[in-house]
Short mmCIF file of C-alpha atoms and ligand atoms in Angstrom, two decimals:
data_model
loop_
_atom_site.label_atom_id
_atom_site.label_comp_id
_atom_site.label_asym_id
_atom_site.label_seq_id
_atom_site.Cartn_x
_atom_site.Cartn_y
_atom_site.Cartn_z
CA MET C 1 0.00 0.00 0.00
CA SER C 2 1.31 3.41 -0.89
CA ILE C 3 0.70 6.69 0.85
CA PRO C 4 -1.55 9.21 -0.91
CA ALA C 5 -0.01 11.56 -3.42
CA ARG C 6 0.28 15.15 -2.27
CA THR C 7 -2.47 17.34 -3.60
CA PRO C 8 -1.54 20.89 -4.65
CA VAL C 9 -3.02 22.27 -1.42
CA LEU C 10 -2.99 20.05 1.64
CA GLY C 11 -6.33 20.13 3.42
CA GLU C 12 -4.80 20.33 6.86
CA ARG C 13 -3.27 23.71 6.02
CA ASN C 14 -6.81 25.12 5.87
CA ALA C 15 -7.27 24.34 9.58
CA VAL C 16 -5.74 25.86 12.70
CA ILE C 17 -5.94 25.23 16.41
CA SER C 18 -7.42 28.49 17.61
CA GLY C 19 -7.95 27.74 21.30
CA ILE C 20 -7.04 25.29 24.03
CA GLY C 21 -8.51 24.51 27.42
CA GLN C 22 -7.91 22.10 30.24
CA SER C 23 -10.02 21.29 33.27
CA ALA C 24 -8.65 20.59 36.69
CA VAL C 25 -6.50 17.45 36.41
CA GLY C 26 -5.88 15.15 39.33
CA ARG C 27 -6.52 11.99 41.28
CA LYS C 28 -9.98 11.24 42.64
CA LEU C 29 -11.41 14.67 41.99
CA GLY C 30 -14.88 13.22 42.50
CA ARG C 31 -16.17 15.01 39.41
CA THR C 32 -18.36 13.70 36.63
CA GLY C 33 -17.13 13.49 33.07
CA ILE C 34 -19.51 16.18 31.85
CA SER C 35 -18.44 18.57 34.61
CA LEU C 36 -14.78 18.23 33.61
CA THR C 37 -15.69 18.47 29.93
CA VAL C 38 -17.70 21.66 30.27
CA GLU C 39 -14.87 23.26 32.25
CA ALA C 40 -12.35 22.44 29.52
CA ALA C 41 -14.73 23.36 26.69
CA LEU C 42 -15.59 26.79 28.07
CA ALA C 43 -11.91 27.48 28.67
CA ALA C 44 -11.05 26.57 25.07
CA ILE C 45 -13.86 28.66 23.60
CA ALA C 46 -12.79 31.68 25.66
CA ASP C 47 -9.13 31.07 24.82
CA ALA C 48 -9.97 31.24 21.12
CA GLY C 49 -11.79 34.54 21.62
CA LEU C 50 -15.02 32.92 20.48
CA THR C 51 -18.42 32.47 22.08
CA ARG C 52 -20.62 29.42 22.48
CA ASP C 53 -22.66 30.54 19.47
CA ASP C 54 -19.58 30.38 17.20
CA ILE C 55 -19.11 26.64 17.81
CA ASP C 56 -20.75 24.77 14.94
CA GLY C 57 -19.03 21.40 15.22
CA VAL C 58 -18.05 18.89 17.91
CA ALA C 59 -15.74 15.89 17.79
CA SER C 60 -14.52 13.51 20.43
CA TYR C 61 -12.73 10.21 20.99
CA PRO C 62 -13.82 7.47 21.61
CA GLY C 63 -17.49 8.27 22.24
CA ALA C 64 -19.14 7.49 25.56
CA MET C 65 -18.70 3.88 26.63
CA ASP C 66 -18.82 1.86 29.79
CA SER C 67 -16.50 -1.07 29.11
CA SER C 68 -13.59 0.30 31.15
CA PRO C 69 -14.64 2.49 34.09
CA GLY C 70 -13.93 6.18 33.62
CA MET C 71 -12.17 5.70 30.28
CA ALA C 72 -14.88 7.43 28.27
CA PRO C 73 -17.53 8.89 30.55
CA THR C 74 -18.65 11.66 28.21
CA GLY C 75 -19.67 11.56 24.57
CA VAL C 76 -20.55 14.14 21.98
CA PRO C 77 -24.34 14.16 22.54
CA GLU C 78 -24.01 14.93 26.24
CA LEU C 79 -21.77 17.93 25.69
CA LYS C 80 -23.78 19.24 22.74
CA ASP C 81 -26.92 19.14 24.81
CA ALA C 82 -25.37 20.58 27.96
CA LEU C 83 -24.16 23.63 26.05
CA ARG C 84 -27.16 23.64 23.67
CA LEU C 85 -24.78 23.78 20.75
CA LYS C 86 -26.29 24.28 17.30
CA VAL C 87 -23.92 22.28 15.14
CA ASN C 88 -23.48 21.74 11.42
CA TRP C 89 -21.26 18.70 11.87
CA PHE C 90 -20.33 16.30 14.65
CA SER C 91 -18.52 13.03 15.14
CA GLY C 92 -17.62 10.82 18.06
CA GLY C 93 -16.23 7.32 18.11
CA GLY C 94 -13.30 5.04 18.56
CA GLU C 95 -12.77 3.44 15.14
CA VAL C 96 -10.21 6.06 14.10
CA PRO C 97 -6.40 6.29 13.97
CA ALA C 98 -6.02 6.34 17.76
CA GLN C 99 -6.86 9.17 20.11
CA LEU C 100 -6.05 12.01 17.75
CA GLY C 101 -8.52 10.62 15.22
CA ALA C 102 -11.13 13.06 16.51
CA VAL C 103 -8.77 15.94 15.69
CA PHE C 104 -8.17 14.58 12.18
CA ASN C 105 -11.93 14.35 11.66
CA ALA C 106 -12.36 17.94 12.84
CA VAL C 107 -9.59 19.12 10.50
CA ALA C 108 -11.26 17.34 7.59
CA ALA C 109 -14.63 18.85 8.48
CA VAL C 110 -13.44 22.45 8.62
CA SER C 111 -11.20 21.99 5.60
CA CYS C 112 -14.13 20.98 3.43
CA GLY C 113 -16.43 23.59 4.88
CA LEU C 114 -18.81 21.48 6.92
CA ALA C 115 -18.08 23.59 9.98
CA ASN C 116 -16.08 26.68 10.92
CA HIS C 117 -15.15 26.05 14.55
CA VAL C 118 -15.11 22.49 15.87
CA LEU C 119 -14.82 21.86 19.58
CA VAL C 120 -12.72 18.71 20.08
CA PHE C 121 -12.50 17.11 23.50
CA ARG C 122 -11.28 14.09 25.41
CA THR C 123 -12.39 13.42 28.96
CA VAL C 124 -11.42 10.75 31.50
CA ASN C 125 -12.32 10.20 35.12
CA GLU C 126 -10.66 6.83 35.63
CA SER C 127 -9.26 7.78 39.00
CA THR C 128 -12.68 8.57 40.43
CA ALA C 129 -14.34 5.63 38.66
CA GLN C 130 -12.03 3.03 40.15
CA THR C 131 -13.95 0.97 42.65
CA ALA C 132 -13.49 -2.50 44.09
CA GLY C 133 -13.74 -5.09 41.35
CA ARG C 134 -13.81 -2.53 38.57
CA ARG C 135 -10.25 -1.66 37.80
CA ALA C 136 -9.46 1.00 35.25
CA SER C 137 -7.80 -0.12 32.03
CA VAL C 138 -8.45 -3.81 32.50
CA VAL C 139 -10.42 -4.94 29.52
CA GLY C 140 -13.61 -6.82 30.24
CA SER C 141 -13.72 -5.98 33.92
CA GLY C 142 -17.45 -5.58 33.44
CA GLY C 143 -17.80 -9.38 33.40
CA SER C 144 -19.88 -10.19 30.31
CA ARG C 145 -18.83 -12.18 27.24
CA ILE C 146 -16.71 -10.35 24.72
CA GLY C 147 -16.41 -10.25 20.94
CA GLY C 148 -14.15 -8.50 18.45
CA ALA C 149 -10.38 -8.61 18.61
CA MET C 150 -10.32 -8.59 22.42
CA GLN C 151 -11.79 -12.12 22.53
CA TYR C 152 -8.43 -13.45 21.30
CA LEU C 153 -6.45 -11.75 24.09
CA VAL C 154 -8.49 -11.39 27.26
CA PRO C 155 -9.61 -15.01 27.89
CA PHE C 156 -5.93 -16.00 28.16
CA HIS C 157 -5.52 -13.47 30.98
CA ALA C 158 -3.77 -11.04 28.67
CA VAL C 159 -6.08 -8.44 30.14
CA SER C 160 -3.99 -5.30 30.29
CA ALA C 161 -2.27 -3.23 27.64
CA ALA C 162 0.80 -3.79 29.84
CA ASN C 163 0.69 -7.41 28.65
CA TRP C 164 0.28 -6.62 24.94
CA VAL C 165 2.89 -3.87 24.97
CA GLY C 166 5.15 -5.95 27.21
CA MET C 167 5.38 -8.60 24.50
CA TYR C 168 6.36 -6.02 21.88
CA ALA C 169 8.95 -4.56 24.25
CA GLN C 170 10.38 -8.00 25.01
CA ARG C 171 10.74 -8.76 21.30
CA TYR C 172 12.49 -5.45 20.60
CA MET C 173 14.87 -6.03 23.52
CA HIS C 174 15.61 -9.51 22.21
CA GLN C 175 16.21 -8.28 18.67
CA TYR C 176 18.02 -4.98 19.24
CA GLY C 177 19.65 -5.15 22.67
CA LEU C 178 17.45 -2.55 24.35
CA GLN C 179 17.71 -2.64 28.17
CA ARG C 180 15.25 -1.60 30.85
CA GLU C 181 17.57 1.28 31.82
CA HIS C 182 17.00 2.81 28.39
CA LEU C 183 13.24 2.85 28.88
CA GLY C 184 13.92 4.24 32.34
CA GLN C 185 15.35 7.37 30.74
CA ILE C 186 11.88 8.13 29.38
CA ALA C 187 10.32 7.79 32.83
CA LEU C 188 13.01 9.90 34.51
CA ASN C 189 12.71 12.56 31.83
CA ALA C 190 8.95 12.79 32.31
CA ARG C 191 9.39 13.23 36.05
CA ARG C 192 12.02 15.95 35.63
CA HIS C 193 9.62 17.90 33.43
CA ALA C 194 6.64 17.27 35.70
CA ALA C 195 8.54 19.04 38.48
CA LEU C 196 8.32 22.17 36.32
CA ASN C 197 4.60 21.76 35.61
CA PRO C 198 2.30 22.85 38.46
CA ARG C 199 -0.56 20.79 36.97
CA ALA C 200 1.37 17.52 36.82
CA ILE C 201 0.38 14.77 39.25
CA PHE C 202 3.69 13.15 40.27
CA ARG C 203 6.35 15.83 40.79
CA ASP C 204 8.80 14.30 43.28
CA PRO C 205 12.20 13.36 41.85
CA LEU C 206 12.56 9.84 40.41
CA THR C 207 15.97 8.14 40.28
CA MET C 208 17.15 5.26 38.12
CA ASP C 209 17.36 3.16 41.31
CA ASP C 210 13.70 3.94 42.07
CA TYR C 211 12.83 2.94 38.53
CA MET C 212 14.80 -0.31 38.52
CA ASN C 213 13.67 -1.37 42.00
CA ALA C 214 9.97 -0.70 41.52
CA ARG C 215 7.65 -3.67 41.33
CA MET C 216 7.28 -5.45 38.02
CA VAL C 217 3.92 -5.31 36.24
CA SER C 218 4.45 -7.36 33.09
CA TRP C 219 8.07 -8.00 32.17
CA PRO C 220 9.87 -5.94 30.95
CA LEU C 221 7.45 -3.23 32.05
CA GLY C 222 7.60 -2.14 35.68
CA LEU C 223 5.56 0.32 37.70
CA TYR C 224 7.26 3.44 36.33
CA ASP C 225 6.88 2.29 32.73
CA CYS C 226 3.10 2.66 33.17
CA ASP C 227 1.18 5.92 33.18
CA ILE C 228 -1.27 6.96 35.87
CA PRO C 229 -5.06 7.05 35.62
CA CYS C 230 -6.43 10.47 36.39
CA ASP C 231 -9.47 12.70 36.09
CA GLY C 232 -9.42 15.53 33.61
CA SER C 233 -10.53 16.92 30.29
CA VAL C 234 -8.78 18.68 27.43
CA ALA C 235 -10.60 20.67 24.77
CA LEU C 236 -9.38 22.48 21.71
CA ILE C 237 -10.97 24.48 18.94
CA VAL C 238 -10.14 23.48 15.38
CA SER C 239 -11.05 26.41 13.13
CA ARG C 240 -11.07 27.07 9.44
CA ALA C 241 -8.04 29.24 8.91
CA ASP C 242 -10.04 31.89 7.03
CA ALA C 243 -13.19 31.69 9.13
CA ALA C 244 -12.33 34.24 11.78
CA PRO C 245 -9.68 36.77 10.89
CA ASP C 246 -9.53 38.11 14.43
CA LEU C 247 -8.50 34.87 16.07
CA LYS C 248 -5.98 36.10 18.60
CA GLN C 249 -3.48 33.28 18.43
CA VAL C 250 -3.39 30.16 16.35
CA VAL C 251 -1.26 27.08 15.98
CA ARG C 252 -0.82 25.93 12.38
CA ILE C 253 -1.31 22.35 11.26
CA GLU C 254 1.54 21.35 8.98
CA SER C 255 0.66 17.73 8.31
CA ILE C 256 -1.22 14.69 9.57
CA GLY C 257 -0.31 11.02 9.71
CA SER C 258 -3.32 8.71 9.90
CA ALA C 259 -2.08 5.63 8.02
CA LEU C 260 -2.32 2.03 9.16
CA HIS C 261 -0.80 -0.35 6.63
CA GLY C 262 -0.13 -3.26 8.98
CA ARG C 263 -2.79 -5.61 10.34
CA ASP C 264 -5.31 -3.90 12.61
CA SER C 265 -4.40 -6.22 15.44
CA TRP C 266 -2.02 -6.50 18.38
CA ASP C 267 -0.78 -10.01 17.67
CA GLN C 268 -0.92 -10.23 13.86
CA ARG C 269 1.21 -7.18 12.97
CA GLU C 270 3.81 -8.39 10.50
CA ASP C 271 6.83 -6.85 12.27
CA LEU C 272 6.52 -6.97 16.05
CA THR C 273 9.31 -4.40 16.41
CA THR C 274 7.16 -1.69 14.78
CA MET C 275 3.69 -0.38 15.49
CA ALA C 276 0.98 1.68 13.79
CA SER C 277 3.13 4.67 14.76
CA HIS C 278 5.58 3.73 12.01
CA ASP C 279 2.87 3.80 9.35
CA ALA C 280 1.39 7.08 10.60
CA ALA C 281 4.77 8.82 10.87
CA LYS C 282 5.73 7.86 7.33
CA MET C 283 2.56 9.45 6.01
CA MET C 284 2.99 12.59 8.11
CA TRP C 285 6.50 13.24 6.81
CA SER C 286 5.34 12.63 3.23
CA ARG C 287 3.02 15.63 3.53
CA THR C 288 5.58 18.25 4.54
CA ASP C 289 8.98 19.56 3.54
CA LEU C 290 9.97 19.74 7.20
CA LYS C 291 12.29 17.04 8.55
CA PRO C 292 12.80 15.40 11.94
CA THR C 293 15.74 17.74 12.52
CA ASP C 294 13.34 20.70 12.32
CA VAL C 295 11.34 19.53 15.36
CA ASP C 296 11.82 21.70 18.46
CA SER C 297 9.68 19.69 20.86
CA ALA C 298 8.15 16.22 20.76
CA HIS C 299 5.02 15.15 22.64
CA LEU C 300 4.78 11.41 22.28
CA TYR C 301 2.46 8.89 23.82
CA ASP C 302 3.96 7.41 26.97
CA GLY C 303 1.03 5.41 28.27
CA PHE C 304 3.92 2.98 28.47
CA SER C 305 7.54 4.10 28.17
CA TYR C 306 8.02 1.60 25.34
CA LEU C 307 5.32 3.25 23.23
CA CYS C 308 7.14 6.57 23.55
CA MET C 309 10.35 4.94 22.33
CA GLN C 310 8.45 3.47 19.37
CA TRP C 311 7.16 6.93 18.45
CA LEU C 312 10.69 8.36 18.61
CA GLU C 313 11.85 5.62 16.25
CA ALA C 314 8.81 5.82 13.99
CA LEU C 315 9.30 9.56 13.55
CA GLY C 316 12.90 9.07 12.50
CA PHE C 317 14.70 10.58 15.48
CA PHE C 318 17.02 7.58 15.32
CA PRO C 319 17.40 4.70 12.84
CA LYS C 320 15.35 1.53 13.31
CA GLY C 321 16.69 -0.64 16.08
CA GLU C 322 18.95 2.02 17.57
CA ALA C 323 16.83 3.07 20.53
CA ALA C 324 19.44 2.03 23.07
CA GLY C 325 22.13 4.31 21.67
CA PHE C 326 19.73 7.23 21.46
CA LEU C 327 18.18 6.89 24.90
CA GLU C 328 21.40 6.32 26.83
CA GLY C 329 22.09 9.99 26.15
CA GLY C 330 19.37 10.73 28.73
CA GLU C 331 18.81 14.38 29.52
CA SER C 332 21.17 15.65 26.83
CA ARG C 333 18.97 13.93 24.26
CA ILE C 334 15.44 14.40 25.52
CA GLY C 335 15.65 16.94 28.35
CA LEU C 336 14.55 20.56 28.12
CA GLY C 337 17.97 21.76 27.01
CA GLY C 338 18.67 18.63 24.99
CA GLU C 339 18.61 17.82 21.31
CA LEU C 340 14.92 16.94 21.32
CA PRO C 341 12.91 18.13 24.34
CA LEU C 342 10.39 15.35 24.97
CA ASN C 343 7.11 15.43 26.90
CA THR C 344 7.79 18.80 28.48
CA ASN C 345 4.66 18.65 30.67
CA GLY C 346 5.64 15.35 32.28
CA GLY C 347 3.83 13.13 29.80
CA GLN C 348 1.19 10.68 30.92
CA LEU C 349 3.82 8.93 33.05
CA SER C 350 3.97 11.84 35.47
CA ALA C 351 1.23 14.29 34.49
CA GLY C 352 -1.66 11.82 34.13
CA ARG C 353 -3.41 9.80 31.48
CA LEU C 354 -5.32 12.44 29.53
CA HIS C 355 -5.19 9.86 26.78
CA GLY C 356 -3.36 11.65 24.02
CA TYR C 357 -4.79 15.11 24.55
CA GLY C 358 -2.35 16.25 27.22
CA TYR C 359 0.37 16.12 24.55
CA LEU C 360 -1.68 18.17 22.12
CA HIS C 361 -2.38 20.78 24.76
CA GLU C 362 1.28 20.97 25.72
CA ALA C 363 2.48 21.26 22.12
CA CYS C 364 0.20 24.27 21.67
CA VAL C 365 1.47 25.76 24.95
CA GLN C 366 5.04 25.42 23.71
CA LEU C 367 4.34 26.89 20.26
CA ARG C 368 2.53 29.83 21.87
CA GLY C 369 5.51 30.42 24.16
CA GLU C 370 3.42 29.93 27.30
CA GLY C 371 5.47 27.14 28.87
CA GLY C 372 6.86 29.19 31.74
CA ASP C 373 9.63 27.30 33.55
CA ARG C 374 9.41 24.49 31.04
CA GLN C 375 9.33 26.59 27.86
CA VAL C 376 11.51 25.35 25.03
CA GLN C 377 13.24 28.46 23.80
CA GLY C 378 12.31 29.37 20.26
CA ALA C 379 9.91 26.48 19.76
CA GLU C 380 8.46 26.73 16.24
CA VAL C 381 7.80 23.12 15.24
CA SER C 382 6.28 20.45 17.50
CA VAL C 383 5.16 16.93 16.83
CA VAL C 384 2.43 15.03 18.66
CA GLY C 385 2.00 11.26 18.34
CA ALA C 386 -0.58 9.18 20.16
CA GLY C 387 -1.43 5.51 20.41
CA GLY C 388 0.25 2.13 20.55
CA GLY C 389 0.04 -1.26 18.89
CA PRO C 390 -2.50 -1.07 16.05
CA LEU C 391 -3.53 2.41 17.14
CA GLY C 392 -1.51 5.37 15.96
CA GLY C 393 -1.90 8.89 14.65
CA CYS C 394 0.39 11.91 14.59
CA ILE C 395 0.29 15.58 13.76
CA LEU C 396 2.97 18.15 13.02
CA LEU C 397 2.23 21.63 14.36
CA THR C 398 3.94 24.96 13.76
CA LYS C 399 3.99 28.37 15.37
CA ASP C 400 1.90 30.98 13.57
CA ARG C 401 4.21 33.05 11.38
CA MET F 1 -19.87 -16.59 35.59
CA THR F 2 -16.11 -16.42 35.62
CA PHE F 3 -14.30 -13.21 36.52
CA GLN F 4 -12.31 -13.47 33.33
CA PRO F 5 -14.56 -12.78 30.35
CA LEU F 6 -14.90 -15.56 27.81
CA PRO F 7 -15.52 -15.09 24.10
CA MET F 8 -18.98 -14.72 22.69
CA VAL F 9 -19.32 -17.75 20.42
CA THR F 10 -20.59 -17.02 16.90
CA ASP F 11 -20.87 -19.01 13.68
CA ASP F 12 -17.55 -17.50 12.55
CA ASN F 13 -15.48 -18.25 15.64
CA ALA F 14 -17.11 -21.46 16.90
CA PRO F 15 -14.66 -23.83 15.16
CA PHE F 16 -11.74 -22.02 16.79
CA TRP F 17 -13.21 -21.93 20.28
CA GLU F 18 -14.82 -25.39 20.24
CA GLY F 19 -12.17 -27.46 18.40
CA GLY F 20 -10.43 -28.19 21.68
CA GLU F 21 -13.24 -30.53 22.66
CA VAL F 22 -11.73 -33.06 20.25
CA GLY F 23 -8.16 -31.81 20.59
CA GLU F 24 -8.12 -29.86 17.33
CA LEU F 25 -6.64 -26.42 16.75
CA ARG F 26 -8.88 -25.16 13.97
CA ILE F 27 -7.64 -22.22 11.95
CA ASN F 28 -9.28 -20.73 8.88
CA ARG F 29 -7.70 -21.65 5.56
CA CYS F 30 -8.26 -20.87 1.89
CA ARG F 31 -9.28 -23.92 -0.16
CA GLU F 32 -7.94 -22.28 -3.33
CA CYS F 33 -4.46 -20.94 -2.48
CA ARG F 34 -4.10 -22.80 0.85
CA THR F 35 -3.26 -19.68 2.88
CA TRP F 36 -3.96 -19.92 6.62
CA PHE F 37 -5.37 -16.82 8.29
CA HIS F 38 -6.58 -15.66 11.69
CA PRO F 39 -8.90 -14.42 13.12
CA PRO F 40 -11.64 -16.18 11.15
CA ALA F 41 -13.11 -14.21 8.25
CA PRO F 42 -15.26 -15.20 5.25
CA VAL F 43 -12.61 -14.32 2.66
CA CYS F 44 -9.01 -15.25 1.91
CA PRO F 45 -6.74 -12.23 2.54
CA GLU F 46 -4.38 -13.35 -0.24
CA CYS F 47 -6.54 -14.34 -3.25
CA LEU F 48 -9.90 -12.96 -2.03
CA SER F 49 -11.61 -16.29 -2.59
CA MET F 50 -14.59 -16.88 -0.37
CA ASN F 51 -14.03 -20.61 -0.56
CA VAL F 52 -12.53 -20.74 2.92
CA GLY F 53 -13.14 -22.62 6.14
CA PRO F 54 -11.57 -24.04 9.25
CA GLU F 55 -8.92 -26.76 8.95
CA VAL F 56 -6.95 -28.59 11.60
CA ALA F 57 -3.53 -27.04 12.15
CA SER F 58 -0.55 -28.96 13.49
CA GLY F 59 -0.77 -27.39 16.93
CA ARG F 60 2.99 -26.74 16.80
CA ALA F 61 4.27 -23.20 17.12
CA LYS F 62 7.23 -21.09 18.20
CA VAL F 63 7.36 -18.26 20.70
CA ALA F 64 7.61 -14.93 18.83
CA ALA F 65 7.45 -12.70 21.91
CA TYR F 66 6.53 -13.13 25.54
CA THR F 67 5.84 -11.29 28.76
CA ILE F 68 5.92 -12.48 32.33
CA ASN F 69 2.81 -11.07 33.91
CA VAL F 70 3.56 -10.33 37.55
CA GLN F 71 0.63 -8.19 38.63
CA ALA F 72 -2.39 -10.14 39.84
CA TRP F 73 -5.34 -8.91 37.77
CA SER F 74 -7.81 -11.68 38.60
CA PRO F 75 -8.51 -13.92 41.61
CA GLU F 76 -8.79 -16.84 39.17
CA LEU F 77 -5.16 -17.07 38.17
CA GLU F 78 -2.12 -16.72 40.37
CA ALA F 79 0.71 -14.56 39.07
CA PRO F 80 3.33 -14.77 37.75
CA TYR F 81 2.29 -16.37 34.51
CA VAL F 82 3.73 -16.33 31.01
CA LEU F 83 1.85 -14.84 28.07
CA ALA F 84 3.12 -15.13 24.53
CA TYR F 85 2.53 -14.34 20.91
CA VAL F 86 3.24 -17.67 19.19
CA GLU F 87 3.65 -18.20 15.45
CA LEU F 88 2.22 -21.38 13.97
CA ASP F 89 4.61 -23.85 12.34
CA ASP F 90 1.98 -24.29 9.61
CA GLN F 91 2.52 -20.67 8.55
CA PRO F 92 4.58 -18.40 10.81
CA ASP F 93 2.77 -15.17 9.97
CA VAL F 94 -0.32 -16.59 11.66
CA ARG F 95 0.03 -15.85 15.36
CA LEU F 96 -2.01 -16.55 18.45
CA THR F 97 -1.94 -14.76 21.76
CA THR F 98 -1.84 -17.46 24.42
CA ARG F 99 -0.66 -18.44 27.86
CA LEU F 100 2.26 -20.81 28.26
CA ILE F 101 1.87 -23.54 30.85
CA ASP F 102 4.37 -26.07 32.22
CA CYS F 103 7.00 -23.41 31.59
CA ALA F 104 8.88 -21.59 34.35
CA PRO F 105 9.06 -17.86 33.64
CA ALA F 106 12.87 -18.01 33.61
CA ASP F 107 12.86 -20.69 30.90
CA VAL F 108 10.83 -19.00 28.18
CA ARG F 109 12.77 -17.90 25.07
CA VAL F 110 12.01 -16.37 21.68
CA GLY F 111 12.00 -19.20 19.16
CA MET F 112 11.13 -21.86 21.74
CA PRO F 113 9.03 -24.70 20.20
CA VAL F 114 5.65 -25.11 21.86
CA GLU F 115 2.56 -27.25 21.30
CA VAL F 116 -1.10 -26.68 21.88
CA THR F 117 -3.03 -28.06 24.84
CA PHE F 118 -6.62 -27.18 25.59
CA GLN F 119 -8.26 -25.92 28.75
CA ALA F 120 -12.03 -26.15 29.02
CA ALA F 121 -13.90 -23.07 30.24
CA GLU F 122 -17.69 -23.29 30.29
CA ASP F 123 -18.65 -23.98 26.66
CA ILE F 124 -15.30 -23.21 25.01
CA TRP F 125 -11.75 -24.61 24.97
CA LEU F 126 -8.82 -22.23 25.31
CA PRO F 127 -5.78 -23.13 23.18
CA LEU F 128 -2.91 -22.83 25.66
CA PHE F 129 0.63 -23.85 24.73
CA ARG F 130 3.42 -25.71 26.53
CA PRO F 131 7.08 -26.34 25.67
CA VAL F 132 7.67 -29.31 23.37
CA LYS F 133 9.14 -32.11 25.50
CA GLY F 134 12.84 -32.71 25.10
CA TYR F 135 13.53 -29.20 23.93
ZN1 ZN J 1 -6.63 -17.79 -1.10
#
């Protein structure tokens, strides 16, 4: 399968991110999904300099569902109705190229004129929803029979993404000599940056000894390779670039990667040392003249440290198989003053599992120069990648110039 | 009801989930070009023939990747236990996610030969795998 030829004008260039908003983020906030969502949505609308009446589209991932407690408490209909939005276009669901799929849909909608200002959101309240017997992020913890792809994983007690990702990580370590210490650099880096982010959840220093001595979850993934469930919502406004000339600040969309050329499956993917991220990244770079060396900050899915490493590789920050050599550089590679500042807000490992949208929010913060103590000086190009296994989507963003 | 969810049996997946009753690992195969494929589907992914159906695979496979699950997720199964993606000897690009039994966590290796063994659970049979004796 080949990637699509470049059209004379790329549709994503017709769309901008005109506003961003984030609710309170934390552990056991005791808030409903819709409460968090409205807080983030109103913040994003105000940030864009718009009003509720300007919003004529809504998109979200993955749609409201109850299969994993708190993972998707709020869908598009609930927010539309709460705010009495009069929309020309809307879309919510999970059968998209990972978490950012809702953003890609919004970009497509504004680019072809179905809407002018699409409110995109992602809300979780996993921390509050966790109760005895209903553990967050354990598939099928509702108890009923299951179908679809999960039926071939869960009955064997491969119930957690830690298991599925753990097998990929083990294979890569076997094939390319990656060590746990290398993945530890991603966890330590996230914690260093979280210390600079007042809204991060875990901000105390983390040492390599802490990382190596923490309890194992699913070899080779230990406690600090896994992100933390939290409560929170992120919203952004995707606007048609020419729809509102007085937008006060925008982030430009340079290119999108939404491809999946491998099997849509955890266990059937042809090369177990790559993921959907590799397919998506290839497409994203095919739609821009920018190169990996142009990226000033990277915001890459670290639901597990290994997934973050796969995004770094997929995006071409080091050649295939050479993760160990890249990551052993530690802070000088991926720290704030390093070659490629990574997950400057603390990532999901230390700032909480906002499920892809924390990265998007942070990339916009960096490109708008609003990062405070964690600002990457002169940030003009940022990449966001979300997802793991058969799920992957990425987007290249630039400062408004 | 078990804590661990079991598959919903349908016409498509019944041969796979019920073959264990008679000790058969049934995998879908194309009757035209003889390609094996999984999960079950009504069409061959290679030649697009719809003349496909379950056939009995050898039950032999090799470990492609594994993880040692240490965290206890369910009261039904004591950790640690070994999970693996195994590739079938019949056609290595057909993989199954499974649990390895009779295999100490320290002994599992990529490339290790394993063979199917079935564990009954309500109305289905789970294809688990164990190391081939003498390996
Ligand atoms: Zn065929």
